[in-house]
Amino acid sequence: MKKVVVGAGVVCAVAVCTAAALVVRQRVKNCGKWSRAMGILKEFEEKCETPIEKLKQVADAMAVEMHAGLASEGGSKLKMLISYVDNLPTGDEKGVFYALDLGGTNFRVLRVQLGGKEERVARKEFVEVSIPPHLMTGSSQALFGFIAEALAKFVEEEGDGFHPVSGRQRELGFTFSFPVKQTSIASGTLIKWTKGFNIEDAVGEDVVAEITKAMEKIGLDMRVAALVNDTIGTLAGGRYNNDNVIAAVILGTGTNAAYVERAHAIPKWQGLLPQSGEMVINMEWGNFRSSHLPLTEYDHALDLESLNPGEQIFEKIISGMYLGEIVRRVLCRMAEEAAFFGDVVPPKLKIPFILRTPDMSAMHHDTSPDLKVIGSKLNDILEVSNSPLPMRKIIFELCNIVATRGARLSAAGIYGIIRKLGRDTPKDGDNQKSVIAVDGGLFEHYTKFRNTLESTLKELLGDEIAENFVIELSNDGSGIGAALLAASHSQYLGVEES
C-alpha cells in the first residue's frame, strides 16, 4: 500500500480554508440575523406610521369625544371633569399662601409670598416629608393627622419675608393626585387609592373635610381654598406667568390635559354660570381611544397584561411609563425570532419594564460614531456584552420609531383641543398668541420627543396659524400652581389689605 505524506503547508492551507469558510458562514448567519431583525423593525415601523392625515383624524376624534364628555356624564371615553376652577391667577395676587402636594410616598408643603404684578413670586420655601409605610395602609385619621402635624411645624417656621395679613386665616391649595369626584372648588370625595395606598375608611369621604378635621384637632387655623390635580396646577402656574395660556398638558410618567372652556359650552353643568364665564376642564385624556390610533400587536399585549386592561390606551402609547417597555417588547420578538442577541434570549430582557424611558432617551440621543451609549446601556441593563454596530443601529431606529409615534400623537391631542376651541382657523386681525403650558420629565428631558411634538403641531396648524402658538415648559404645577389657585380662590378676594 502506498503511503501518502501530507506536508505541513497543505495542512495549514486546509486550516485556513476551514477558518475562512467559518467566517463566511458566520457572516451569512449574521447577515440573515440582521435581515430578519430589520424585517421585524420594518413591519413595526409601518404599523406605527403617523401621516398628517391620520393625525388629523385622531385630532377630530379627540374633539368629538370632548364634546360628548361635556354633554353628559359617562358620555365619552374622556371624563371631561368640571374642576370648579373658574378664576385662574391674574398676577395681581398678594399675600402668603400655602400648598400641600400629596401624590406618592412623599408629600411636599410649600409657602409662597406673592407680591402682585411687580414682585410676582417674591419668595418661596418648601419641605418634603416621607410618609411612614404603615400610614399608607392604616386609618384616615392617622394619615391626615401626620400631614397636619407636618403642616403645623412648617407654619411655625414662618420667617422674615413671609407676612400673612394680621387677623386673616391662612389659605392652602391642596394637590391630591388620586382619583377624586370633585363637588366644588374645595371639596371632593375619594374614589379609590392608587400608588400603594390602601386606607379603606377614607374611600367615599371628602378629602378636604378629612385634612380640615386633622388641622382643627391640633389647633392649626388654615382653610383649604382649592382642591386640584397637577394638570390644573400646571395650567394655573402657566396662566400666572403668561395671560395667553389656554391649556396645560402633563407629559411625564403619565399624561393628562386640562384647558379653559367657555362655561356656556358645558351642557352637563347644572349650577349658575360662573361670573368669569369660564371653567377649567380636566380632560383625563389618557383614557382617549380611537380606531385611528396606530396600535400594534405589542401595544395590545402590553394593554392586556397591564393592571388596567382596556383603559388608558392613549397614555400607554405616549407617556414615559410605557415607551421604554414598548421598545423592550419589540426587542424580545427580535431575540426570539431572529436570534438578535445570539442563540439565547438574554434573561433580563424578559423582565417587564426593565428598560425605562430615560434609558431609551439616552440611547436615542447617542451621537457617537460607534453608538457607545447604546452599547453600555445594553451591557448595564440587559447584560448583553457583545453588541455589534448593526445591532446598535437597529436599536437606535427602534427608539426613534417609538418616540416619534408618541410625540406626533401628543401633538395630535393638543391639536384636538385647539380645534375644539375653534382656534385652528385664521381670523381677520387676530394675532393673539395662544400658549400651551407643558410639564413632565418626558417633555422636559427627552429633547427629540419634544422637538418632534413641536414640529408636528406646526405641521398640523400650518405656517400661518402656527405663528400664533407657543408650547412652553411650565414647571412645578403641583406646588406653585396649587398655592396660586388658593390665592385666586381666596375668601378675601376684593377685600383691601389693611
mmCIF file of N, CA and C in Angstrom, residues 5 41 82 130 133 217 267 283-284 290 369 383 414 418 439 441 447 466 482:
data_model
loop_
_atom_site.group_PDB
_atom_site.id
_atom_site.type_symbol
_atom_site.label_atom_id
_atom_site.label_comp_id
_atom_site.label_asym_id
_atom_site.label_seq_id
_atom_site.Cartn_x
_atom_site.Cartn_y
_atom_site.Cartn_z
ATOM 1 N N VAL A 5 2.082 11.148 2.227
ATOM 2 C CA VAL A 5 2.520 12.096 3.265
ATOM 3 C C VAL A 5 1.980 13.485 2.908
ATOM 4 N N LEU A 41 -38.460 45.092 12.401
ATOM 5 C CA LEU A 41 -38.422 46.543 12.607
ATOM 6 C C LEU A 41 -39.276 47.263 11.558
ATOM 7 N N ILE A 82 -65.444 68.591 35.480
ATOM 8 C CA ILE A 82 -65.563 70.001 35.852
ATOM 9 C C ILE A 82 -64.704 70.224 37.098
ATOM 10 N N SER A 130 -41.366 62.284 54.088
ATOM 11 C CA SER A 130 -41.664 60.888 53.754
ATOM 12 C C SER A 130 -42.808 60.376 54.616
ATOM 13 N N PRO A 133 -44.466 53.862 55.946
ATOM 14 C CA PRO A 133 -45.269 52.861 55.231
ATOM 15 C C PRO A 133 -46.549 52.432 55.946
ATOM 16 N N LYS A 217 -58.027 69.695 64.895
ATOM 17 C CA LYS A 217 -57.713 68.894 66.083
ATOM 18 C C LYS A 217 -56.438 69.377 66.777
ATOM 19 N N PRO A 267 -72.838 71.542 28.466
ATOM 20 C CA PRO A 267 -74.242 71.192 28.699
ATOM 21 C C PRO A 267 -74.496 70.481 30.030
ATOM 22 N N MET A 283 -59.488 66.983 31.457
ATOM 23 C CA MET A 283 -59.933 66.047 30.420
ATOM 24 C C MET A 283 -59.762 64.578 30.792
ATOM 25 N N GLU A 284 -58.727 64.263 31.577
ATOM 26 C CA GLU A 284 -58.327 62.866 31.790
ATOM 27 C C GLU A 284 -58.125 62.186 30.425
ATOM 28 N N SER A 290 -59.322 55.613 20.006
ATOM 29 C CA SER A 290 -59.944 55.815 18.698
ATOM 30 C C SER A 290 -59.440 54.752 17.739
ATOM 31 N N PRO A 369 -19.938 57.915 17.007
ATOM 32 C CA PRO A 369 -19.858 57.157 15.747
ATOM 33 C C PRO A 369 -20.143 55.661 15.927
ATOM 34 N N GLU A 383 -27.335 43.028 30.329
ATOM 35 C CA GLU A 383 -26.160 42.156 30.427
ATOM 36 C C GLU A 383 -25.796 41.534 29.073
ATOM 37 N N ILE A 414 -53.124 67.708 21.309
ATOM 38 C CA ILE A 414 -53.132 69.162 21.537
ATOM 39 C C ILE A 414 -53.911 69.868 20.421
ATOM 40 N N ILE A 418 -57.203 72.461 20.394
ATOM 41 C CA ILE A 418 -57.217 73.722 19.640
ATOM 42 C C ILE A 418 -58.431 73.767 18.705
ATOM 43 N N ASP A 439 -45.816 70.344 31.322
ATOM 44 C CA ASP A 439 -44.934 69.929 32.411
ATOM 45 C C ASP A 439 -44.710 68.424 32.301
ATOM 46 N N GLY A 441 -41.375 65.184 33.019
ATOM 47 C CA GLY A 441 -39.996 64.834 32.667
ATOM 48 C C GLY A 441 -39.826 64.385 31.228
ATOM 49 N N THR A 447 -35.308 65.410 24.588
ATOM 50 C CA THR A 447 -35.242 66.502 23.609
ATOM 51 C C THR A 447 -35.843 66.130 22.258
ATOM 52 N N ALA A 466 -49.635 78.568 12.958
ATOM 53 C CA ALA A 466 -48.591 78.124 13.891
ATOM 54 C C ALA A 466 -47.835 79.295 14.504
ATOM 55 N N ALA A 482 -50.753 75.130 42.856
ATOM 56 C CA ALA A 482 -51.772 74.936 43.892
ATOM 57 C C ALA A 482 -51.850 76.165 44.809
#
